[in-house]
Short mmCIF file of C-alpha atoms in Angstrom, two decimals:
data_model
loop_
_atom_site.label_atom_id
_atom_site.label_comp_id
_atom_site.label_asym_id
_atom_site.label_seq_id
_atom_site.Cartn_x
_atom_site.Cartn_y
_atom_site.Cartn_z
CA MET A 1 74.86 85.22 99.57
CA THR A 2 73.49 83.32 96.77
CA ASP A 3 74.60 86.18 95.04
CA LEU A 4 77.99 86.98 95.88
CA ILE A 5 79.52 90.11 95.36
CA ALA A 6 82.75 90.15 94.07
CA PRO A 7 86.31 90.83 95.70
CA TYR A 8 87.21 94.22 95.56
CA GLY A 9 89.24 95.42 92.28
CA GLY A 10 87.83 92.50 90.36
CA GLU A 11 90.06 89.67 92.42
CA LEU A 12 90.81 87.67 95.21
CA LYS A 13 94.62 88.50 95.18
CA GLU A 14 95.75 85.82 97.26
CA LEU A 15 99.74 84.83 97.35
CA TYR A 16 100.49 81.62 98.86
CA LEU A 17 102.63 80.14 96.24
CA ILE A 18 101.90 76.90 95.23
CA ASP A 19 103.61 73.39 97.79
CA SER A 20 106.72 72.10 95.47
CA LEU A 21 107.50 76.15 95.18
CA ALA A 22 107.20 77.65 98.74
CA ALA A 23 109.97 74.56 99.68
CA ALA A 24 112.30 75.44 96.88
CA VAL A 25 111.88 78.97 98.55
CA ARG A 26 112.14 78.26 101.91
CA ALA A 27 115.73 76.44 100.53
CA GLN A 28 117.48 79.94 99.30
CA SER A 29 115.52 81.54 101.73
CA ARG A 30 118.97 80.83 104.20
CA ASP A 31 120.69 82.62 101.89
CA TRP A 32 118.87 86.21 102.00
CA PRO A 33 118.70 88.96 104.90
CA SER A 34 115.70 88.30 106.91
CA TRP A 35 113.14 90.38 108.69
CA ASP A 36 110.97 89.22 112.05
CA LEU A 37 107.54 90.98 111.76
CA THR A 38 106.52 92.77 114.42
CA ALA A 39 102.74 92.76 115.90
CA ARG A 40 100.49 94.51 113.47
CA GLN A 41 103.37 93.59 110.37
CA MET A 42 101.74 89.91 111.64
CA CYS A 43 98.49 91.18 111.04
CA ASP A 44 99.20 92.92 107.82
CA ILE A 45 100.84 89.95 106.18
CA GLU A 46 98.06 87.79 106.85
CA LEU A 47 95.50 90.01 105.12
CA LEU A 48 98.02 90.50 102.17
CA LEU A 49 98.87 86.87 101.50
CA ASN A 50 95.28 86.03 101.55
CA GLY A 51 93.79 88.36 99.84
CA ALA A 52 91.69 90.64 101.89
CA PHE A 53 93.82 93.44 101.61
CA SER A 54 92.89 92.79 97.77
CA PRO A 55 94.07 94.39 95.12
CA LEU A 56 97.74 94.85 97.05
CA GLY A 57 100.09 91.81 95.79
CA GLY A 58 102.90 93.33 97.99
CA PHE A 59 103.46 96.09 100.67
CA MET A 60 103.83 99.44 98.97
CA CYS A 61 106.19 100.82 97.06
CA ARG A 62 106.30 104.99 97.20
CA ARG A 63 104.68 105.34 93.48
CA ASP A 64 101.59 103.97 95.76
CA TYR A 65 102.35 105.11 99.36
CA ASP A 66 102.13 108.94 98.45
CA PRO A 67 99.38 109.07 96.62
CA VAL A 68 96.86 107.03 99.07
CA VAL A 69 98.54 109.55 102.26
CA ARG A 70 98.07 112.45 100.35
CA ASP A 71 94.60 111.07 98.90
CA MET A 72 93.37 107.79 99.55
CA ARG A 73 94.53 106.49 95.85
CA LEU A 74 96.64 104.06 94.09
CA ALA A 75 98.54 104.68 91.82
CA ASP A 76 96.07 103.89 89.67
CA ALA A 77 93.48 105.71 90.69
CA THR A 78 91.99 102.69 92.59
CA LEU A 79 90.85 104.02 95.83
CA TRP A 80 92.26 103.37 99.66
CA PRO A 81 93.05 105.31 102.46
CA ILE A 82 95.61 103.06 104.75
CA PRO A 83 98.86 102.65 104.30
CA ILE A 84 100.48 99.18 104.25
CA THR A 85 103.54 99.39 104.34
CA LEU A 86 106.70 97.48 105.68
CA ASP A 87 109.04 99.95 108.74
CA VAL A 88 112.49 98.33 109.23
CA THR A 89 115.30 99.75 110.98
CA HIS A 90 118.15 101.04 109.16
CA ALA A 91 120.68 98.25 110.02
CA VAL A 92 118.58 96.08 107.78
CA ALA A 93 117.65 98.88 104.75
CA ASP A 94 121.19 98.78 104.59
CA ARG A 95 121.20 95.22 103.75
CA LEU A 96 119.01 95.95 100.67
CA SER A 97 118.63 97.15 97.32
CA GLU A 98 116.29 97.00 94.64
CA GLY A 99 115.94 93.08 93.49
CA LEU A 100 116.98 91.16 96.17
CA GLN A 101 114.95 88.94 98.48
CA LEU A 102 114.37 89.48 102.25
CA ALA A 103 112.96 86.32 104.00
CA LEU A 104 109.79 87.95 106.19
CA ARG A 105 109.65 86.15 109.56
CA ASP A 106 107.57 85.08 112.09
CA PRO A 107 108.69 86.48 115.85
CA THR A 108 110.20 82.67 116.42
CA GLY A 109 112.04 82.74 113.39
CA VAL A 110 109.40 80.52 111.21
CA LEU A 111 109.74 81.82 106.87
CA LEU A 112 106.19 83.41 106.52
CA ALA A 113 107.05 85.59 103.18
CA VAL A 114 109.20 86.47 100.96
CA LEU A 115 109.25 89.96 99.32
CA GLU A 116 110.60 91.06 96.16
CA VAL A 117 112.38 94.61 97.23
CA LYS A 118 111.72 97.33 94.82
CA ASP A 119 111.25 100.51 96.28
CA ILE A 120 113.30 101.52 99.60
CA TRP A 121 112.55 104.76 101.58
CA VAL A 122 112.86 107.16 104.09
CA PRO A 123 109.39 108.19 104.93
CA ASP A 124 107.87 111.69 106.01
CA ARG A 125 105.86 109.64 109.20
CA ARG A 126 104.77 112.96 110.21
CA LEU A 127 102.81 113.88 107.18
CA GLU A 128 101.39 110.92 107.25
CA ALA A 129 100.42 111.45 110.64
CA THR A 130 98.49 114.50 109.43
CA SER A 131 97.26 112.86 106.92
CA VAL A 132 96.07 109.62 107.61
CA PHE A 133 95.53 110.60 111.05
CA GLY A 134 94.02 114.09 110.70
CA SER A 135 96.14 114.50 113.48
CA ASP A 136 100.12 114.83 115.02
CA ASP A 137 98.77 114.48 118.33
CA ILE A 138 100.21 111.61 119.96
CA VAL A 139 97.03 111.08 121.98
CA HIS A 140 96.30 109.15 119.53
CA PRO A 141 96.94 105.32 119.33
CA GLY A 142 97.30 105.16 115.78
CA VAL A 143 99.84 108.64 115.88
CA ASN A 144 101.56 107.73 118.82
CA HIS A 145 102.61 103.87 116.94
CA LEU A 146 104.14 106.05 113.47
CA LEU A 147 106.00 108.13 115.51
CA ASN A 148 107.18 106.36 118.28
CA ARG A 149 107.41 102.88 117.11
CA THR A 150 107.55 102.63 113.72
CA ASN A 151 111.20 101.83 112.38
CA PRO A 152 112.37 104.81 109.97
CA VAL A 153 112.67 103.02 107.02
CA TYR A 154 110.20 101.66 104.76
CA VAL A 155 110.23 98.82 101.88
CA GLY A 156 108.11 97.98 99.32
CA GLY A 157 108.06 95.09 97.38
CA PRO A 158 105.33 92.38 95.70
CA LEU A 159 105.51 89.16 98.31
CA ARG A 160 105.52 85.74 97.82
CA GLY A 161 103.85 83.41 100.57
CA VAL A 162 105.40 80.21 102.44
CA ALA A 163 103.23 79.58 104.79
CA PRO A 164 99.97 81.07 107.40
CA PRO A 165 101.45 82.10 110.36
CA THR A 166 100.20 79.91 113.40
CA HIS A 167 96.72 80.05 115.43
CA TYR A 168 96.39 78.14 118.43
CA ASP A 169 92.98 80.10 119.31
CA PHE A 170 89.92 79.45 118.03
CA ARG A 171 90.91 77.69 115.16
CA HIS A 172 87.26 76.40 113.64
CA LEU A 173 86.62 80.40 113.69
CA ARG A 174 89.66 82.04 111.25
CA ASP A 175 88.66 81.89 107.91
CA THR A 176 89.97 83.51 105.03
CA PRO A 177 87.66 85.73 102.37
CA ARG A 178 88.01 82.33 100.58
CA GLU A 179 87.13 80.01 103.33
CA LEU A 180 84.71 82.35 104.64
CA THR A 181 82.97 82.79 101.43
CA LEU A 182 82.36 79.21 100.04
CA ARG A 183 80.82 78.87 103.61
CA ALA A 184 78.18 80.80 102.84
CA ALA A 185 77.41 80.20 99.68
CA HIS A 186 76.38 76.89 101.24
CA GLN A 187 74.89 77.99 103.88
CA THR A 188 72.01 79.73 101.80
CA GLU A 189 70.00 81.06 104.62
CA ALA A 190 72.38 83.18 106.17
CA ASN A 191 72.83 86.86 105.90
CA LEU A 192 74.63 88.38 108.58
CA LEU A 193 77.48 87.88 109.62
CA LEU A 194 79.83 88.32 112.74
CA HIS A 195 83.12 89.60 112.12
CA PRO A 196 85.61 90.62 115.45
CA VAL A 197 88.40 92.49 114.90
CA VAL A 198 91.10 89.93 117.10
CA GLY A 199 94.28 91.25 115.74
CA MET A 200 96.00 95.23 117.49
CA THR A 201 92.71 97.50 118.61
CA ARG A 202 93.05 100.15 120.71
CA PRO A 203 94.49 99.96 124.00
CA GLY A 204 92.57 99.30 127.21
CA ASP A 205 90.16 97.24 124.99
CA VAL A 206 88.95 94.20 126.48
CA ASP A 207 91.00 91.01 124.74
CA HIS A 208 90.79 88.50 122.46
CA TYR A 209 89.90 85.83 124.14
CA THR A 210 87.08 86.62 126.02
CA ARG A 211 85.99 89.27 123.23
CA VAL A 212 85.90 86.05 120.74
CA ARG A 213 83.94 84.33 124.00
CA CYS A 214 81.58 86.83 124.30
CA TYR A 215 80.72 86.99 120.90
CA GLU A 216 79.62 82.58 121.05
CA HIS A 217 77.32 83.35 123.77
CA ILE A 218 75.50 85.90 121.55
CA TYR A 219 75.39 84.15 118.14
CA LYS A 220 73.74 81.25 120.18
CA ARG A 221 70.94 83.84 120.27
CA TYR A 222 70.17 83.85 116.12
CA PRO A 223 68.43 81.88 114.36
CA GLU A 224 70.02 78.42 113.20
CA HIS A 225 71.47 78.37 109.51
CA THR A 226 71.30 83.08 109.33
CA THR A 227 73.89 83.92 110.73
CA ALA A 228 78.51 83.30 110.30
CA LEU A 229 80.85 83.98 113.47
CA SER A 230 85.03 84.54 111.70
CA LEU A 231 87.26 85.91 113.11
CA LEU A 232 89.85 88.88 111.59
CA PRO A 233 93.13 89.40 112.91
CA LEU A 234 93.29 92.99 111.64
CA ALA A 235 95.41 95.22 113.03
CA MET A 236 93.84 99.03 113.44
CA ARG A 237 94.83 102.10 113.28
CA LEU A 238 91.97 103.74 114.38
CA ALA A 239 92.02 106.75 112.01
CA GLY A 240 88.00 107.18 111.69
CA PRO A 241 86.48 107.87 108.56
CA ARG A 242 89.43 106.81 106.30
CA GLU A 243 89.67 103.31 108.69
CA ALA A 244 85.67 102.87 107.58
CA LEU A 245 86.42 102.36 104.29
CA TRP A 246 89.65 100.16 104.58
CA HIS A 247 86.87 98.27 106.56
CA ALA A 248 84.24 98.34 104.29
CA ILE A 249 87.30 97.24 101.35
CA ILE A 250 88.04 94.51 103.48
CA ARG A 251 84.57 93.11 103.95
CA ARG A 252 83.71 93.57 100.23
CA ASN A 253 86.43 90.56 99.49
CA TYR A 254 85.11 88.40 102.57
CA GLY A 255 82.61 88.49 100.42
CA CYS A 256 79.87 91.16 102.17
CA SER A 257 77.41 93.37 99.95
CA HIS A 258 76.48 95.58 103.45
CA PHE A 259 78.57 96.41 105.77
CA ILE A 260 77.75 98.60 109.29
CA VAL A 261 79.38 101.32 110.75
CA GLY A 262 79.02 102.81 113.61
CA ARG A 263 78.14 107.10 114.12
CA ASP A 264 82.17 106.73 115.23
CA HIS A 265 83.34 104.17 113.73
CA ALA A 266 87.03 103.40 114.44
CA GLY A 267 87.98 106.82 116.94
CA PRO A 268 90.45 107.01 119.03
CA GLY A 269 88.65 108.43 121.27
CA LYS A 270 89.42 112.26 122.88
CA ASP A 271 92.55 114.15 122.25
CA SER A 272 94.65 116.28 124.93
CA ARG A 273 92.24 118.81 124.38
CA GLY A 274 89.49 116.53 125.12
CA SER A 275 87.96 116.63 121.83
CA THR A 276 86.74 113.78 120.27
CA PHE A 277 88.99 113.29 117.05
CA TYR A 278 86.33 113.26 113.91
CA GLY A 279 82.75 114.40 114.45
CA PRO A 280 80.32 111.61 115.48
CA TYR A 281 78.78 110.89 111.84
CA GLU A 282 82.13 112.24 109.34
CA ALA A 283 82.59 108.02 109.41
CA GLN A 284 79.55 108.16 107.58
CA GLU A 285 79.42 110.60 105.72
CA LEU A 286 82.58 109.73 104.15
CA MET A 287 81.28 106.33 103.65
CA ARG A 288 78.25 107.27 101.38
CA ARG A 289 80.22 109.51 98.79
CA PHE A 290 82.49 106.93 98.41
CA GLN A 291 79.96 104.16 98.81
CA PRO A 292 79.56 103.54 94.11
CA GLU A 293 83.42 102.83 93.98
CA LEU A 294 83.51 100.38 97.33
CA GLY A 295 80.71 98.00 96.05
CA ILE A 296 79.54 97.58 99.26
CA GLU A 297 76.34 98.95 100.74
CA MET A 298 76.43 100.63 104.06
CA VAL A 299 74.51 100.79 106.72
CA PRO A 300 74.22 103.55 109.11
CA PHE A 301 74.52 102.17 112.80
CA ARG A 302 71.09 104.35 114.88
CA GLU A 303 72.27 104.78 118.52
CA MET A 304 70.46 102.15 121.18
CA VAL A 305 68.51 102.95 124.51
CA TYR A 306 67.13 100.78 126.95
CA VAL A 307 63.97 101.98 127.18
CA GLN A 308 62.44 100.93 130.33
CA ASP A 309 58.53 101.58 129.85
CA LEU A 310 58.71 99.47 127.51
CA ASP A 311 60.83 96.64 128.83
CA LYS A 312 62.96 96.86 125.07
CA TYR A 313 66.11 98.86 123.39
CA VAL A 314 65.11 101.33 120.55
CA PRO A 315 66.28 104.13 118.77
CA VAL A 316 67.47 107.00 120.18
CA ASP A 317 65.86 109.31 118.47
CA GLU A 318 62.48 106.89 118.60
CA THR A 319 62.25 107.90 122.31
CA ARG A 320 59.62 110.12 124.04
CA PRO A 321 58.95 112.72 126.56
CA GLY A 322 58.27 111.05 129.49
CA GLN A 323 59.97 107.83 128.70
CA THR A 324 62.28 106.63 130.96
CA VAL A 325 65.84 106.06 129.47
CA LEU A 326 68.83 104.03 130.76
CA THR A 327 72.23 103.37 129.70
CA ILE A 328 75.68 102.96 130.74
CA SER A 329 78.44 103.80 129.36
CA GLY A 330 82.00 101.36 128.54
CA SER A 331 83.61 103.34 131.03
CA GLU A 332 80.84 102.88 133.36
CA LEU A 333 80.21 98.87 132.83
CA ARG A 334 84.14 99.62 133.26
CA ARG A 335 83.85 100.49 137.75
CA ARG A 336 80.71 98.41 137.48
CA LEU A 337 83.12 95.43 136.65
CA GLN A 338 85.88 96.38 138.83
CA GLU A 339 83.94 97.43 142.08
CA GLY A 340 81.30 94.24 141.79
CA THR A 341 78.43 96.46 141.40
CA GLU A 342 74.92 95.18 139.67
CA ILE A 343 74.79 94.83 136.13
CA PRO A 344 71.18 94.87 135.14
CA PRO A 345 69.66 92.06 133.60
CA TRP A 346 68.81 94.52 130.94
CA PHE A 347 72.17 95.99 129.59
CA SER A 348 73.64 92.46 128.05
CA TYR A 349 72.88 88.21 128.34
CA ALA A 350 74.06 86.67 130.93
CA GLU A 351 76.18 84.70 129.74
CA VAL A 352 78.06 87.76 128.57
CA VAL A 353 78.30 89.35 132.00
CA GLU A 354 79.35 86.30 133.26
CA GLU A 355 82.61 86.14 131.15
CA LEU A 356 83.37 89.96 131.58
CA ARG A 357 83.61 88.81 134.90
CA ARG A 358 85.95 86.07 135.34
CA THR A 359 88.59 88.37 133.02
CA HIS A 360 87.54 91.58 134.48
CA PRO A 361 87.85 90.79 138.22
CA PRO A 362 86.96 93.68 140.96
CA ARG A 363 90.54 96.09 142.11
CA HIS A 364 91.23 94.13 145.35
CA GLN A 365 91.57 90.48 143.48
CA GLN A 366 93.47 92.32 140.48
CA GLY A 367 97.08 92.51 140.26
CA PHE A 368 98.82 96.38 139.69
CA THR A 369 102.66 98.13 139.00
CA VAL A 370 103.51 100.84 141.37
CA PHE A 371 106.18 102.56 139.55
CA PHE A 372 108.67 105.12 140.77
CA THR A 373 109.93 107.73 138.33
CA GLY A 374 112.36 110.41 138.84
CA LEU A 375 116.37 111.51 139.26
CA SER A 376 119.22 109.86 140.46
CA GLY A 377 119.23 110.31 144.14
CA ALA A 378 115.05 111.59 144.23
CA GLY A 379 114.47 108.56 146.82
CA LYS A 380 112.42 106.24 145.17
CA SER A 381 113.96 102.95 146.00
CA THR A 382 113.85 103.90 149.78
CA LEU A 383 109.85 104.79 148.78
CA ALA A 384 109.81 101.36 146.69
CA HIS A 385 111.47 99.80 150.17
CA ALA A 386 109.31 101.85 152.54
CA VAL A 387 105.94 100.31 150.09
CA LEU A 388 107.36 97.19 150.16
CA VAL A 389 107.55 96.74 153.86
CA ARG A 390 104.12 98.47 154.15
CA LEU A 391 102.79 95.59 152.20
CA LEU A 392 104.25 92.55 153.57
CA GLU A 393 103.46 93.59 156.64
CA ARG A 394 99.31 93.34 155.70
CA GLY A 395 99.52 89.68 154.22
CA ALA A 396 97.99 87.77 151.76
CA ARG A 397 99.37 89.00 148.43
CA ARG A 398 102.71 88.71 146.17
CA VAL A 399 105.17 91.63 145.85
CA THR A 400 108.06 91.44 143.68
CA LEU A 401 110.33 94.60 143.66
CA LEU A 402 112.28 95.11 140.79
CA ASP A 403 114.70 98.14 141.98
CA GLY A 404 116.27 100.03 138.74
CA ASP A 405 120.35 99.41 140.34
CA ILE A 406 118.79 95.93 141.30
CA VAL A 407 117.67 95.32 137.70
CA ARG A 408 120.52 96.18 135.58
CA LYS A 409 122.89 93.91 137.44
CA HIS A 410 120.53 90.63 137.09
CA LEU A 411 118.68 91.59 134.03
CA SER A 412 120.05 93.73 131.74
CA SER A 413 124.37 93.25 132.39
CA GLU A 414 125.24 93.86 129.13
CA LEU A 415 123.19 96.86 127.89
CA GLY A 416 124.92 100.31 128.09
CA PHE A 417 123.31 104.44 129.40
CA SER A 418 122.56 104.99 124.94
CA ARG A 419 118.58 106.06 124.89
CA GLU A 420 118.29 102.88 123.31
CA HIS A 421 119.62 100.79 125.79
CA ARG A 422 117.70 102.87 128.50
CA ASP A 423 115.01 101.94 126.56
CA LEU A 424 115.05 98.23 126.23
CA ASN A 425 116.20 98.45 130.70
CA ILE A 426 112.46 100.31 131.62
CA LEU A 427 110.95 98.29 128.78
CA ARG A 428 112.22 95.07 129.84
CA ILE A 429 111.06 96.18 133.51
CA GLY A 430 107.63 96.59 132.73
CA PHE A 431 107.50 92.97 130.69
CA VAL A 432 108.78 91.79 133.85
CA ALA A 433 105.67 93.61 136.58
CA SER A 434 103.13 93.03 133.29
CA GLU A 435 103.41 89.40 134.25
CA ILE A 436 103.53 89.39 137.54
CA VAL A 437 100.47 92.00 137.24
CA LYS A 438 98.71 89.63 135.36
CA ASN A 439 99.43 86.74 137.79
CA GLY A 440 97.89 88.60 140.80
CA GLY A 441 100.88 89.96 142.62
CA ILE A 442 102.03 93.23 143.31
CA ALA A 443 105.02 94.70 141.05
CA LEU A 444 107.29 97.67 143.05
CA CYS A 445 109.50 99.21 140.10
CA ALA A 446 111.95 102.03 141.01
CA PRO A 447 114.04 103.31 137.70
CA ILE A 448 114.91 106.72 137.01
CA ALA A 449 112.79 106.62 133.31
CA PRO A 450 113.40 109.79 132.34
CA TYR A 451 111.47 109.36 128.87
CA THR A 452 107.42 110.43 128.08
CA GLU A 453 106.57 108.16 125.62
CA THR A 454 108.72 104.17 127.53
CA ARG A 455 106.68 105.22 131.13
CA ARG A 456 104.18 104.71 129.03
CA ARG A 457 104.35 102.00 126.21
CA VAL A 458 105.12 99.97 130.03
CA ARG A 459 101.67 101.31 131.41
CA GLU A 460 99.84 99.88 128.04
CA MET A 461 101.96 96.94 128.42
CA VAL A 462 100.92 96.49 132.51
CA GLU A 463 97.49 98.24 132.44
CA PRO A 464 95.42 94.96 130.55
CA TYR A 465 96.04 92.95 133.18
CA GLY A 466 95.10 95.12 136.18
CA GLY A 467 96.45 98.59 137.54
CA PHE A 468 99.52 100.59 136.92
CA ILE A 469 100.13 104.23 139.30
CA GLU A 470 103.06 106.44 138.56
CA VAL A 471 104.45 107.56 141.35
CA TYR A 472 106.70 110.75 140.79
CA VAL A 473 109.35 111.46 143.07
CA SER A 474 109.61 114.75 142.28
CA THR A 475 113.04 115.92 144.45
CA PRO A 476 114.33 118.45 142.37
CA LEU A 477 117.40 118.17 141.15
CA GLU A 478 120.08 120.41 143.37
CA VAL A 479 118.81 118.52 146.23
CA CYS A 480 119.15 115.29 144.05
CA GLU A 481 122.75 116.39 143.48
CA GLN A 482 123.99 116.75 147.17
CA ARG A 483 123.09 113.97 147.77
CA ASP A 484 124.65 112.67 145.57
CA ARG A 485 125.65 109.24 147.80
CA LYS A 486 126.99 107.37 144.33
CA GLY A 487 128.79 110.15 143.15
CA LEU A 488 127.54 109.74 140.13
CA TYR A 489 126.36 113.22 139.43
CA SER A 490 130.04 114.37 140.19
CA LYS A 491 131.39 112.37 137.64
CA ALA A 492 128.93 114.05 135.46
CA ARG A 493 129.57 116.73 135.57
CA ALA A 494 133.75 115.92 134.99
CA GLY A 495 132.56 114.19 132.12
CA LEU A 496 133.29 111.05 133.16
CA ILE A 497 129.73 109.54 132.50
CA LYS A 498 128.20 111.28 129.36
CA GLU A 499 123.97 111.31 128.49
CA PHE A 500 123.67 110.98 132.38
CA THR A 501 120.12 112.62 133.20
CA GLY A 502 119.22 115.60 134.68
CA VAL A 503 122.53 117.05 133.99
CA SER A 504 123.80 115.86 130.23
CA ASP A 505 120.38 114.29 129.43
CA VAL A 506 117.27 115.46 129.90
CA TYR A 507 114.21 113.96 132.16
CA GLU A 508 110.71 114.80 130.65
CA VAL A 509 108.60 115.52 133.85
CA PRO A 510 105.75 113.96 134.30
CA VAL A 511 102.46 115.22 132.72
CA SER A 512 99.83 113.43 135.61
CA PRO A 513 100.86 110.91 137.40
CA GLU A 514 98.68 109.47 140.11
CA ILE A 515 101.22 109.81 142.75
CA ASP A 516 103.90 113.20 142.99
CA ILE A 517 106.24 112.90 146.35
CA ASP A 518 108.86 115.13 147.11
CA THR A 519 110.91 114.30 149.20
CA ARG A 520 111.81 117.53 151.12
CA GLU A 521 108.58 117.62 152.45
CA VAL A 522 108.19 114.55 153.93
CA THR A 523 109.66 111.34 155.50
CA PRO A 524 110.03 107.97 153.60
CA ASP A 525 107.36 106.45 156.44
CA MET A 526 104.81 109.06 155.67
CA ALA A 527 105.62 109.21 151.82
CA ALA A 528 104.08 105.34 151.93
CA ASN A 529 101.65 105.64 154.53
CA GLU A 530 100.43 107.95 151.19
CA ILE A 531 100.92 105.14 148.49
CA ILE A 532 98.93 102.84 150.56
CA VAL A 533 95.87 105.23 150.86
CA LYS A 534 95.79 105.53 147.96
CA LEU A 535 95.90 102.34 146.50
CA GLU A 536 93.13 101.58 149.29
CA SER A 537 90.98 104.27 148.01
CA LEU A 538 91.73 102.90 144.04
CA GLY A 539 90.26 99.30 145.32
CA TYR A 540 93.60 97.26 145.08
CA LEU A 541 93.19 97.18 148.85
CA ARG A 542 90.57 96.27 151.38
#
């Protein structure tokens, strides 16, 4: 790596101001409109400011966004495959106009950068999804984020950096492109960069703390001074072939001359019909097509398998008939971790397996959430209380009940019943449940939770830390309305309650809940027993 290649576009676009100018901007920013960056935007702004996204000089304006979405080209025809945009709410956008300065702050309010507003527009996000991801199927995590979690207005313009985001973890491994290339130049024998992503990855991925510790163990296995380990704070989009091009550009800006591309690089898995979103070698084919422009050479990754007869890994296409070939899929590895069963020594280094076991205890030691959803009066609270008693009878586990009415009283008393406020209430319940599960406890949640996407977001909050069991209490509307112990349905029918689920607002029926219970057909005791048996069969109870 003594002959370092030039950054993409010929210049490393570092956007930080010198200290004296940064101090002046920090003082002036008190009078400017402000935006607290989301988790994805925090990743994007860090890589914009340190030059990893060169040749970009800020968040895209529409003149760049449109051709990138359509043709993977910036306005000046430079190849660039992924839109890098700043999405904000209508309330913030209404305060902006061309030429104003927008202060960009981290979630604690610290000023990181200032954006000079050049463009404000409402994008066609479905068109962006079908162009960038090749699909508008919300099973795709990138599509789901774009269509359901991205703010409606885009703001573009150049950035001036005031301070880098603060990281307290693995600081010795967080190099900027300039720092990494200088380090590589001094280590004249270094020819391999391990560059794991520690920003936003696929839902359900191993947390980045565990991942980095595993990389540190692997790093020690390489000959001294031949390998560098550094972390990349990237928010992945899982855009498959387009993402492979984007990753290659970023690695070139970090000084790499070659880049390994997998057979399903940055793929999100299977769509709602059970098919993969991208072809098995589509990313490699696109890389070959644009390699001359990218200025970085692709190294196609070949699928490796363990051949027992040879006691080593070989490319799958070099195996011979009669040889004993062994593999463990990702889902099989997760199953073995959850059940505490053996992971063979040929699969990975012992210290890596130990790290995975530390953060993936067997299911009976994990926390979990039982999430009851259904119409008002369906019997959610009754079932949740019955399950609570059963779990307390068993002992040995801490259990918390987050009933919809109780949460409304103590956690969300200021909220109304608009869709926005109902979503916020459910997300608060999800956050509390995730904290309980993270610490090995059991959370029983019993809100109405009428919207599919909100329930999905709660599941994604909880599952990185433990189990999530959705119980659809499917008691029909007419039965719930006959019960009407609180008189809510009669008030809704009379127009006294607006946006009431089942009357004047929809309830989106769960597609594949872990358990479906109609309280017309079973007693609370029978239903609680069914749930306990399910938890035992899944391994969460012993």
